[in-house]
PDB file of C-alpha atoms and ligand atoms in Angstrom:
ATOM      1  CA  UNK A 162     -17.684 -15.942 -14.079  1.00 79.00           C
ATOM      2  CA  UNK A 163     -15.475 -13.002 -14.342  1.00 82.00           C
ATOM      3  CA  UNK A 164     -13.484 -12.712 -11.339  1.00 79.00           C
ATOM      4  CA  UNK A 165     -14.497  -9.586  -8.830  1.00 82.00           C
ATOM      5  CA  UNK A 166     -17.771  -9.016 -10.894  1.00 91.00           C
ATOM      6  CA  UNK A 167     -21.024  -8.839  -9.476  1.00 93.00           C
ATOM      7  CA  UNK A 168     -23.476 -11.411 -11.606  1.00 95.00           C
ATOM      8  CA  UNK A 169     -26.549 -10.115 -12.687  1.00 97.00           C
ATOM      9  CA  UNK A 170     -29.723 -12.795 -12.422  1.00 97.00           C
ATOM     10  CA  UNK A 171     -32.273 -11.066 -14.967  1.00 98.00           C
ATOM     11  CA  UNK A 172     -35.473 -12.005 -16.029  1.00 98.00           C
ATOM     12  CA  UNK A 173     -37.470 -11.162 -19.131  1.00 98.00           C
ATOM     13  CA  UNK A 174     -41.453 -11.899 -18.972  1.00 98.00           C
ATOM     14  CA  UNK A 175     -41.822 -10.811 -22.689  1.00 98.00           C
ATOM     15  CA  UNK A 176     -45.527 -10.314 -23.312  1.00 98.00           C
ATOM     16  CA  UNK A 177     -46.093 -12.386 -20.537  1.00 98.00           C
ATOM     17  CA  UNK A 178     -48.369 -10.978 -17.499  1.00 97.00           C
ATOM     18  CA  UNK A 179     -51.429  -9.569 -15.773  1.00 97.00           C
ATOM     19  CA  UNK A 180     -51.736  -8.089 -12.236  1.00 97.00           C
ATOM     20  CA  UNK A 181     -52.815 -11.615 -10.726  1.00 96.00           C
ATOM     21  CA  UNK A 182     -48.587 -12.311 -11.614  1.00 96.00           C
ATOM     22  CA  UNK A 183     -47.494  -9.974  -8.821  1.00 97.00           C
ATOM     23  CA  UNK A 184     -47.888 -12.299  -6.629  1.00 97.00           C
ATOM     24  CA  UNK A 185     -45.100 -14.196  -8.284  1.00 98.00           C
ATOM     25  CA  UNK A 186     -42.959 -10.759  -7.677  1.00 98.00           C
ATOM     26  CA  UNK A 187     -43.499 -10.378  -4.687  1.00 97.00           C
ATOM     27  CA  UNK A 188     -42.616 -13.973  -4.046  1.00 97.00           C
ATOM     28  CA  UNK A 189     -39.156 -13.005  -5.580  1.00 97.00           C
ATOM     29  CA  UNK A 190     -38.839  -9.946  -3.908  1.00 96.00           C
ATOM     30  CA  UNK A 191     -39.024 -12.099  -0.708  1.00 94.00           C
ATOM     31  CA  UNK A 192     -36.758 -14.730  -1.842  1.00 93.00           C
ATOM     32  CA  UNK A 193     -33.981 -12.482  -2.654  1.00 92.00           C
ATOM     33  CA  UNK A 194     -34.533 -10.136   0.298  1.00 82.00           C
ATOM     34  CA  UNK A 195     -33.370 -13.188   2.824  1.00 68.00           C
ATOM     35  CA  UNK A 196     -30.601 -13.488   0.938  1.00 63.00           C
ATOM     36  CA  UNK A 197     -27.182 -14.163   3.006  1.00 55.00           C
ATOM     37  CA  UNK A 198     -25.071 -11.820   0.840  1.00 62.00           C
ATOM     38  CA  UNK A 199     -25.980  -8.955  -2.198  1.00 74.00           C
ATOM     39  CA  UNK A 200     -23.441 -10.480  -4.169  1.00 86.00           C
ATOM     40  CA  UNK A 201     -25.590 -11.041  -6.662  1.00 94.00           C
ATOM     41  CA  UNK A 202     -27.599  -8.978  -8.710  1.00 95.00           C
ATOM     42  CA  UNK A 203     -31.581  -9.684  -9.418  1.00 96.00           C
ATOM     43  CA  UNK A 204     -33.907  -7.927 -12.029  1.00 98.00           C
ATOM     44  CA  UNK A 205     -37.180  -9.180 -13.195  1.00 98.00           C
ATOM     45  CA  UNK A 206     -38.643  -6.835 -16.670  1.00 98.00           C
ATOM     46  CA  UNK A 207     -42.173  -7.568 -16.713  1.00 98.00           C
ATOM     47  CA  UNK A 208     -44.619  -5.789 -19.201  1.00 98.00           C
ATOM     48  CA  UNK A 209     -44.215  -1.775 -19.190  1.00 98.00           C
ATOM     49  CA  UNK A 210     -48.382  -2.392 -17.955  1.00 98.00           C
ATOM     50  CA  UNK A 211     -46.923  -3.960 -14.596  1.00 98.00           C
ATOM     51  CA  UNK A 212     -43.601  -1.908 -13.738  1.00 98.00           C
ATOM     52  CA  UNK A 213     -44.903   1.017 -11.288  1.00 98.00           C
ATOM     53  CA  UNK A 214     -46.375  -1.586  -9.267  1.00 98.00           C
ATOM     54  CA  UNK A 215     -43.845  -4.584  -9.461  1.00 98.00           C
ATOM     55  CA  UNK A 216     -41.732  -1.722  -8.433  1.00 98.00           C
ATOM     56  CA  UNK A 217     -43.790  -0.801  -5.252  1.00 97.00           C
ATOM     57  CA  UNK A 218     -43.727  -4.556  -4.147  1.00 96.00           C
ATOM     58  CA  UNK A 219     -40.564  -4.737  -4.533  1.00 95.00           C
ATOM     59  CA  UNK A 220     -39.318  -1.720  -2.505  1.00 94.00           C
ATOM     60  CA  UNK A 221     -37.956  -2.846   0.676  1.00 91.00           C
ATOM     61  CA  UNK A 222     -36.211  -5.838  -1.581  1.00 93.00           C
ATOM     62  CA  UNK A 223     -32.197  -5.815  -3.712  1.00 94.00           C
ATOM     63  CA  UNK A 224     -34.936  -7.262  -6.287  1.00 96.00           C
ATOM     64  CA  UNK A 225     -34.542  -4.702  -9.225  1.00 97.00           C
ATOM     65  CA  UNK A 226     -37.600  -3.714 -12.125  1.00 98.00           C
ATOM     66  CA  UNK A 227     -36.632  -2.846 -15.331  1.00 98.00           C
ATOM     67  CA  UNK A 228     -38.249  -2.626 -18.807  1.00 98.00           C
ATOM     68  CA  UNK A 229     -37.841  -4.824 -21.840  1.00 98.00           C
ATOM     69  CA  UNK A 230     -37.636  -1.923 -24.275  1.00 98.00           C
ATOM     70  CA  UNK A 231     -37.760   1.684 -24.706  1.00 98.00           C
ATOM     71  CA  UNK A 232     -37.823   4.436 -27.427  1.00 98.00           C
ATOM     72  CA  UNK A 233     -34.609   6.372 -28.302  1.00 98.00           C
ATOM     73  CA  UNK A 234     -36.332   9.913 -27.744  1.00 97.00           C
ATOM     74  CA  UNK A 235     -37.017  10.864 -24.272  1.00 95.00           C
ATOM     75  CA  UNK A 236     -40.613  11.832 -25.550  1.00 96.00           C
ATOM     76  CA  UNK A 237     -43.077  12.937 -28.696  1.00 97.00           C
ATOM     77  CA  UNK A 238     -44.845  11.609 -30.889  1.00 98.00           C
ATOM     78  CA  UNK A 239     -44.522   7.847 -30.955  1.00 98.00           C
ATOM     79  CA  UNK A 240     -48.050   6.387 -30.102  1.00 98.00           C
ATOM     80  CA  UNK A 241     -47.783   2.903 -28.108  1.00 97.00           C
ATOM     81  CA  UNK A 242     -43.953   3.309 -27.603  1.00 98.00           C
ATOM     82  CA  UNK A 243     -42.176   4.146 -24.199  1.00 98.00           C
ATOM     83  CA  UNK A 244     -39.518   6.170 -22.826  1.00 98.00           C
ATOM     84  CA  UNK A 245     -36.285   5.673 -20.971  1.00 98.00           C
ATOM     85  CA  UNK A 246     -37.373   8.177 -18.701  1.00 98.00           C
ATOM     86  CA  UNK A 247     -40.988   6.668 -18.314  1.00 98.00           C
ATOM     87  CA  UNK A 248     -39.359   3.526 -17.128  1.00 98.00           C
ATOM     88  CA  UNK A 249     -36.929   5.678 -14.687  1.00 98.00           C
ATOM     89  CA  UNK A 250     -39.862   7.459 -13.376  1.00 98.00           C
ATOM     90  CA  UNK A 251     -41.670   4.238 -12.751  1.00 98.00           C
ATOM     91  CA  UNK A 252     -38.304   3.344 -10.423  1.00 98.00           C
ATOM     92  CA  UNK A 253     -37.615   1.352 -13.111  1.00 98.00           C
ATOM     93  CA  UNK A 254     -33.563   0.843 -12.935  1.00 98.00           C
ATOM     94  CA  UNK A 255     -32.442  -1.220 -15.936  1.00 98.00           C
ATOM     95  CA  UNK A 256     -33.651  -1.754 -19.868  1.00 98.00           C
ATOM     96  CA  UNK A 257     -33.454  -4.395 -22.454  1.00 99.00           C
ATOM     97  CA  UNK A 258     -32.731  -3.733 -25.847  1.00 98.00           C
ATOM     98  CA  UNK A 259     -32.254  -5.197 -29.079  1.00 98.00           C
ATOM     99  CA  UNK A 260     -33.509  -8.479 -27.907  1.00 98.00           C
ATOM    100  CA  UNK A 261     -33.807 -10.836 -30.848  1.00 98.00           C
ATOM    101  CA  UNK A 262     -37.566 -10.345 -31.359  1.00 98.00           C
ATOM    102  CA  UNK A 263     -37.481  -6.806 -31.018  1.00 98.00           C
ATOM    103  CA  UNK A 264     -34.610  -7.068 -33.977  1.00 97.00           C
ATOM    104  CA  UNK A 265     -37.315  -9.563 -35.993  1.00 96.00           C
ATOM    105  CA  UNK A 266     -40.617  -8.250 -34.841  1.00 97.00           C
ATOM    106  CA  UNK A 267     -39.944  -4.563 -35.251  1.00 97.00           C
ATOM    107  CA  UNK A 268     -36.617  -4.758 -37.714  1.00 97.00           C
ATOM    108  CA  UNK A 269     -34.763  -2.619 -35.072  1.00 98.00           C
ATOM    109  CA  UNK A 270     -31.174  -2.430 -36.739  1.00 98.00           C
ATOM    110  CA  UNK A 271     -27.560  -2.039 -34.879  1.00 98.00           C
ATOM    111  CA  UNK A 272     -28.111   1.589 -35.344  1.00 98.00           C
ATOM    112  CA  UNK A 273     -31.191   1.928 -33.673  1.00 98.00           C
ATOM    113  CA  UNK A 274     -30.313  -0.131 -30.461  1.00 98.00           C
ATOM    114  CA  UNK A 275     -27.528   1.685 -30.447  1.00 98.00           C
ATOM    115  CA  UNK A 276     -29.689   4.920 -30.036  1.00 98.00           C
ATOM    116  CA  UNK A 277     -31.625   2.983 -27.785  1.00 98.00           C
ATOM    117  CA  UNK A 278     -29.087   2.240 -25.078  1.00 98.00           C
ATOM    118  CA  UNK A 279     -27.879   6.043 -25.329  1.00 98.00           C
ATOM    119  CA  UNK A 280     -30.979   6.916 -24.449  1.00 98.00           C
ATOM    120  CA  UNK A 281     -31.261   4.327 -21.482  1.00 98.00           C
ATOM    121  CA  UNK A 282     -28.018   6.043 -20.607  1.00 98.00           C
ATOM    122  CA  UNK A 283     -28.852   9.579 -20.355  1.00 98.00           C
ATOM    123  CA  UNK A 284     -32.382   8.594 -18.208  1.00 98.00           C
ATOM    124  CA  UNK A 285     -29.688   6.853 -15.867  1.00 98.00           C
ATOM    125  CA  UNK A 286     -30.597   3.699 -16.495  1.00 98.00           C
ATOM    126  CA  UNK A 287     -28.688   0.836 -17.181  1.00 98.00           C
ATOM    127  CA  UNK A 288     -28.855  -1.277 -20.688  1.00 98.00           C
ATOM    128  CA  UNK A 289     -28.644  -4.647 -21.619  1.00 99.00           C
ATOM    129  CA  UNK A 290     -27.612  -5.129 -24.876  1.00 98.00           C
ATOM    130  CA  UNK A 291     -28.816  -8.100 -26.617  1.00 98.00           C
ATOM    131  CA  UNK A 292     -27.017  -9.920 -29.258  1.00 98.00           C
ATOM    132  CA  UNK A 293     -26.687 -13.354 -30.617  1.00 98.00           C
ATOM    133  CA  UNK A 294     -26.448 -15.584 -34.067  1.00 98.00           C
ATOM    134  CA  UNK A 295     -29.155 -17.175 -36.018  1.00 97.00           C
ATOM    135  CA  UNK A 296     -29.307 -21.094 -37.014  1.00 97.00           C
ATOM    136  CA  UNK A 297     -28.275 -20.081 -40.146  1.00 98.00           C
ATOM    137  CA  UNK A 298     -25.448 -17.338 -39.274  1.00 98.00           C
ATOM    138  CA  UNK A 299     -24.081 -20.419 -36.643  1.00 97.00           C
ATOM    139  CA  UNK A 300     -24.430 -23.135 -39.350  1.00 97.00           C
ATOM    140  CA  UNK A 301     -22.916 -20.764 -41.288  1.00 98.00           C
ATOM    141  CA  UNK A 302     -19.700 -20.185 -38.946  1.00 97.00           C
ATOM    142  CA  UNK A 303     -20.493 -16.791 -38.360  1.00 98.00           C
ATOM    143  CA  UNK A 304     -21.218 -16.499 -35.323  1.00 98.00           C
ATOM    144  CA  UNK A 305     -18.303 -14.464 -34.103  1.00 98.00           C
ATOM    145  CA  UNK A 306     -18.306 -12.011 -37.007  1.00 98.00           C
ATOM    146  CA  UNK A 307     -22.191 -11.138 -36.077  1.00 98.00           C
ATOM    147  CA  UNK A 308     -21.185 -11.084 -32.179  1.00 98.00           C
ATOM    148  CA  UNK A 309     -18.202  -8.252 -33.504  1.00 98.00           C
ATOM    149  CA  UNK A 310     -20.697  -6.683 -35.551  1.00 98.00           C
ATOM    150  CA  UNK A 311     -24.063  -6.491 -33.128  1.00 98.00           C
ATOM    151  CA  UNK A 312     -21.473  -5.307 -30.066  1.00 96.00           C
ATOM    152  CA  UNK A 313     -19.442  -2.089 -32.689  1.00 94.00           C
ATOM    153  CA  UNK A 314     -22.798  -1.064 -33.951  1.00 97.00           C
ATOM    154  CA  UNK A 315     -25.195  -1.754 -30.591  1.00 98.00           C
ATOM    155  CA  UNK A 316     -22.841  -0.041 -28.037  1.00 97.00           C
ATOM    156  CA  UNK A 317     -22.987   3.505 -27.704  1.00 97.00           C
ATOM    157  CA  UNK A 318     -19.636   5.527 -27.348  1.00 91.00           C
ATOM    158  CA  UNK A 319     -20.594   6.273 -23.903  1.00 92.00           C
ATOM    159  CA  UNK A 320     -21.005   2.785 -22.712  1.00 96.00           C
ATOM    160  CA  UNK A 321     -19.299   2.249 -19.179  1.00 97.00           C
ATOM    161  CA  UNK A 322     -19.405  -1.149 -16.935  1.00 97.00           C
ATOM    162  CA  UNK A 323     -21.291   0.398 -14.588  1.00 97.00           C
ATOM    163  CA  UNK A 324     -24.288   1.528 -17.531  1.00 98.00           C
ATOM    164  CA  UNK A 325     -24.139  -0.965 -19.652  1.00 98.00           C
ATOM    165  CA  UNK A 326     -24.978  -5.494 -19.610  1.00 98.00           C
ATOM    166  CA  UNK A 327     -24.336  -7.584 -22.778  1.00 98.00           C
ATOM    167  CA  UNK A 328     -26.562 -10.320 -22.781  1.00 98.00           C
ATOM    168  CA  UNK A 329     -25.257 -13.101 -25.543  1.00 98.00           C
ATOM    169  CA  UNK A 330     -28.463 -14.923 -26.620  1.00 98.00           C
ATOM    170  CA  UNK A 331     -28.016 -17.157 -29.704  1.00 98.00           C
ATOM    171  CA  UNK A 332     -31.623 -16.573 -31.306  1.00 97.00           C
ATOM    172  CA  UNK A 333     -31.766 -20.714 -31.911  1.00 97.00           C
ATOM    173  CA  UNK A 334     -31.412 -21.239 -28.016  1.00 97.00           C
ATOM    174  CA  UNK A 335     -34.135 -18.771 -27.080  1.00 97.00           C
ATOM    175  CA  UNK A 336     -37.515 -20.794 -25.900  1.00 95.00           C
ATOM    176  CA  UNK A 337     -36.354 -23.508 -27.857  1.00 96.00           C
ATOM    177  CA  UNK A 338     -34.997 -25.805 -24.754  1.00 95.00           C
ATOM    178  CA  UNK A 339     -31.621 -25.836 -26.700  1.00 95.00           C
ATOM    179  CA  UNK A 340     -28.196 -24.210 -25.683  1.00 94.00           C
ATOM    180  CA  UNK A 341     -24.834 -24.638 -27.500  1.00 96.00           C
ATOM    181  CA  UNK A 342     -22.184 -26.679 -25.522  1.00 96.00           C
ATOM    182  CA  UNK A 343     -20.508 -25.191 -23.005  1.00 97.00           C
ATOM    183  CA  UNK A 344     -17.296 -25.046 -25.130  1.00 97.00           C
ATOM    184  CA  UNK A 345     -19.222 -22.741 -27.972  1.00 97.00           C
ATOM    185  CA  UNK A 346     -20.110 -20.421 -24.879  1.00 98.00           C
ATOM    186  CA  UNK A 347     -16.887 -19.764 -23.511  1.00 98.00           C
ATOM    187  CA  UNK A 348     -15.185 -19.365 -26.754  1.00 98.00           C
ATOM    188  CA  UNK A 349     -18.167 -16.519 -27.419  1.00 98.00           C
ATOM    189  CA  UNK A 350     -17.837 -15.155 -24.388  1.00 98.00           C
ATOM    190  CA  UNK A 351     -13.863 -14.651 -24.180  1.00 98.00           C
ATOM    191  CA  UNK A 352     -14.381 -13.360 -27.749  1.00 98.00           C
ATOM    192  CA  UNK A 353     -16.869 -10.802 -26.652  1.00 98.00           C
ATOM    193  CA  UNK A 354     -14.546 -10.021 -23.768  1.00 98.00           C
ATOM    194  CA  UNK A 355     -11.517  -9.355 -26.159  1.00 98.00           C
ATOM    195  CA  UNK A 356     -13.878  -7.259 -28.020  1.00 97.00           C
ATOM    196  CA  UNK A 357     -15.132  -5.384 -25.282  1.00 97.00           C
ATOM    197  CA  UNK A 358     -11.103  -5.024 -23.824  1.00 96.00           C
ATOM    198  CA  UNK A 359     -10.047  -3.485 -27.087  1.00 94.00           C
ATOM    199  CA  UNK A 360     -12.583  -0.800 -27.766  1.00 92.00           C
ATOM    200  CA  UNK A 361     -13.575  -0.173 -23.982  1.00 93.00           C
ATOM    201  CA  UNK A 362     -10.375  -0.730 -22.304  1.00 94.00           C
ATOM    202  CA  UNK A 363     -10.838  -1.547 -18.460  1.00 93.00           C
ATOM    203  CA  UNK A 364     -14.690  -0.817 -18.351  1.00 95.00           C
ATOM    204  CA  UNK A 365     -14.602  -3.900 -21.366  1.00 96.00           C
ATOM    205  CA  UNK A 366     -12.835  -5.607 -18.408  1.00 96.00           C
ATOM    206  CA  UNK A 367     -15.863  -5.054 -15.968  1.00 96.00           C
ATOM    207  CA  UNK A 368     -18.447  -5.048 -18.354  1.00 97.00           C
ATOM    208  CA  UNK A 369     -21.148  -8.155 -17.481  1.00 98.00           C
ATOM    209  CA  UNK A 370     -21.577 -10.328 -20.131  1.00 98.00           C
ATOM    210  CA  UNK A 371     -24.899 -12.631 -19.508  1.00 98.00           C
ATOM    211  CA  UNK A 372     -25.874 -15.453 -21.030  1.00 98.00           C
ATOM    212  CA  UNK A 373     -29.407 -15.893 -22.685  1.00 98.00           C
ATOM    213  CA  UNK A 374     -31.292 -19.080 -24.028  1.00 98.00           C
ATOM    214  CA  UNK A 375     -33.485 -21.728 -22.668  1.00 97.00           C
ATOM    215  CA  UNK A 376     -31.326 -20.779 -19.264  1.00 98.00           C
ATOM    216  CA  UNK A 377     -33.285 -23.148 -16.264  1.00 97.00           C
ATOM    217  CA  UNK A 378     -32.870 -24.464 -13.024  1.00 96.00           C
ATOM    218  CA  UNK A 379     -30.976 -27.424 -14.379  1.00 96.00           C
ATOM    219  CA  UNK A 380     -28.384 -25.966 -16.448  1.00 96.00           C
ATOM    220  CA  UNK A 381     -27.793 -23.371 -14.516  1.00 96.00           C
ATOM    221  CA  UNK A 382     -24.668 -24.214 -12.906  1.00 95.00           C
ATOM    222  CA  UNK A 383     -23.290 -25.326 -15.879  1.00 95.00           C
ATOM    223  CA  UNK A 384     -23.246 -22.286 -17.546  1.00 95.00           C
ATOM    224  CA  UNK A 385     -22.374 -20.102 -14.467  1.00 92.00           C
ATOM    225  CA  UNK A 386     -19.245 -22.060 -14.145  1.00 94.00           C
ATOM    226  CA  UNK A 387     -18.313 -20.632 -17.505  1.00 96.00           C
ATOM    227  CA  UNK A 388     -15.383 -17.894 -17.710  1.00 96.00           C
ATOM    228  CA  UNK A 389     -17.401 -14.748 -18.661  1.00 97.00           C
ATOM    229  CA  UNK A 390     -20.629 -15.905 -18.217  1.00 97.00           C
ATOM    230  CA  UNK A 391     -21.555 -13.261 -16.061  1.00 97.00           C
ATOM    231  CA  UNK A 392     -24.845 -13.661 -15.161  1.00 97.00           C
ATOM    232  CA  UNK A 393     -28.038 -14.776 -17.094  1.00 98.00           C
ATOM    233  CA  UNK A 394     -30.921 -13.731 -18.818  1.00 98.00           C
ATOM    234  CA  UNK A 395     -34.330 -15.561 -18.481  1.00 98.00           C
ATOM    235  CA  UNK A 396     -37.521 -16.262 -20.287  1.00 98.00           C
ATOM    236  CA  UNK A 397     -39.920 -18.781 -19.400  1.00 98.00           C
ATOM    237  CA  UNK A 398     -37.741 -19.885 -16.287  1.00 98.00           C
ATOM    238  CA  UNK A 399     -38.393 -16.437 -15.090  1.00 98.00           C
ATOM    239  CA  UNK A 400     -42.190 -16.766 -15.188  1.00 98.00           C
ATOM    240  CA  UNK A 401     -42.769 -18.556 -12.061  1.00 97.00           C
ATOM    241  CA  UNK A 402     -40.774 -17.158  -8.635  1.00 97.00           C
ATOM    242  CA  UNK A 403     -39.614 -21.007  -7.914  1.00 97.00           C
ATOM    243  CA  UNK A 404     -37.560 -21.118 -10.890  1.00 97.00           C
ATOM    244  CA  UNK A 405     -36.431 -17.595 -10.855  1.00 97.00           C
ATOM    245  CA  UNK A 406     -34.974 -17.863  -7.316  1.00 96.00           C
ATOM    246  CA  UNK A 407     -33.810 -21.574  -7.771  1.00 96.00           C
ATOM    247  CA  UNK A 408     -31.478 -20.107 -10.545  1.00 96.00           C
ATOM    248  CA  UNK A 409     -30.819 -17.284  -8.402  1.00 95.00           C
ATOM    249  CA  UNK A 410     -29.844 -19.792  -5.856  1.00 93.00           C
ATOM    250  CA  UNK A 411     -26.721 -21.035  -7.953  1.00 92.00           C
ATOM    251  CA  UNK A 412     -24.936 -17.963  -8.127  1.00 89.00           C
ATOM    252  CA  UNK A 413     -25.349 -17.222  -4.472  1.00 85.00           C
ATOM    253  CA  UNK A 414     -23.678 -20.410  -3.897  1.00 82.00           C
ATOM    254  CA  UNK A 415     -21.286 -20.033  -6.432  1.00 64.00           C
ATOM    255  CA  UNK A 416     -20.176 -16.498  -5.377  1.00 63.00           C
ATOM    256  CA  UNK A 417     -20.416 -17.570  -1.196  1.00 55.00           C
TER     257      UNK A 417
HETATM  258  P1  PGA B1028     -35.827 -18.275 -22.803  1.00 51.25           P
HETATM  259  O1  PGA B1028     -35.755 -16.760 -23.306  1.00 51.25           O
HETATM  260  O2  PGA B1028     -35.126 -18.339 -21.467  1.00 51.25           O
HETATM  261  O3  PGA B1028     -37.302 -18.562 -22.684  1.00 51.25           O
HETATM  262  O4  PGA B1028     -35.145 -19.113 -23.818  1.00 51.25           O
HETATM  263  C1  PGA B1028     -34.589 -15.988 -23.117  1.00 51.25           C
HETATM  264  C2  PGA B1028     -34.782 -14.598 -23.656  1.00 51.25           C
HETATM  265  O5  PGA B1028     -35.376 -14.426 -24.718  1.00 51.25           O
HETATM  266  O6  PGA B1028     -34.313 -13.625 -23.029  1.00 51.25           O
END
């Protein structure tokens, strides 16, 4: 971890979720709220269908909504998409974007999660920024030229520490129960941090930088104990409020 930064334990439920799963937010909402310290941060993104309410349960709890994508305009006419501002007015407090399969699925470019985030931004939210190599770009050795790339062209200008969350996710590593070693982490993740440092100066400094893929309750540690790794970002380990708050239980140790 980065030293004096607050980790950020996110989940992501993709399309993942009906109301009978609130009961699993509320279960996290709980878990977190005993919690001896609020050194660390906790965000679960369910469906947009689930956020007012996941929001309600979760009032009286540090546990934080968010949403796992928005639109770059604040409104107009873009049927099935949503806002920035929706998700702020739903108490939503955070947004993914340019997660892998929103990059595949929809062929959202640099440019556009770029646009993205700036819009997070100006509905005062804050944005995690997802990037991350293919098999082929890693077999290729590329990985660190598409990590410079994806941050220069994803990040908006107006990017602070406080705004913005990288979230590193290799796409090979995501629901695939495989992670890269713990060495190919850290040498991303001090890259990323250089990168950040140079064009951000001290926010690059604070800036989270989370770690995405196949993250569970058994590698967990591991990968917290990382330099940079700053947090994670979940999938199916996110699903159920045992796992979620098991994971969530490493960092509180690690940061007591
Ligand atoms: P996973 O997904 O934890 O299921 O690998 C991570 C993600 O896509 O954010």
């Amino acid at each position: 971890m980065t030293p004096d930064v607050r980790p950020l334990v996110a989940g992501n439920w993709k399309m993942n979720g009906t109301r009978e799963c609130l009961t699993e937010i509320k279960a996290m909402a709980e878990g977190v709220q005993g919690a001896l310290s609020e050194k660390v941060e906790t965000l679960i993104c369910p469906p947009a269908t689930l956020i007012y309410v996941a929001t309600a349960l979760a009032t009286d709890s540090p546990l934080q909504i968010g949403g796992q994508d928005c639109h770059q305009k604040a409104s107009g006419a873009h049927t099935g998409d949503i806002s920035a501002e929706m998700i702020a007015d739903c108490f939503g407090t955070y947004v993914i974007v340019g997660h892998s399969e929103r990059r595949t699925d929809h062929g959202e470019t640099d440019h556009i999660v770029r646009d993205k985030a700036a819009a997070a931004h100006d509905a005062g939210l804050t944005a995690i920024v997802c990037i991350g190599e293919t098999a082929d770009q890693r077999d290729a050795y590329e990985t660190l030229d598409v990590l410079k790339r994806q941050i220069f062209g994803s990040l908006p200008p107006g990017a602070t520490a406080e705004n913005t969350v990288i979230a590193y996710e290799p796409v090979w590593a995501i629901g695939t129960g495989l992670t890269p070693t713990a060495t190919d982490i850290a040498v991303a993740h001090s890259f990323m941090r250089a990168e950040l440092v140079e064009f951000f100066g001290d926010e690059g400094r604070r800036m989270r930088i989370l770690y995405g893929g196949s993250v569970k309750p058994a590698n967990a540690a591991e990968l917290m104990a990382i330099d940079n790794v700053d947090g994670a970002l979940i999938g199916g380990a996110s699903l159920k409020a045992k796992d979620f708050l098991a994971i969530y239980g490493v960092y509180e140790g690690l940061t007591a």
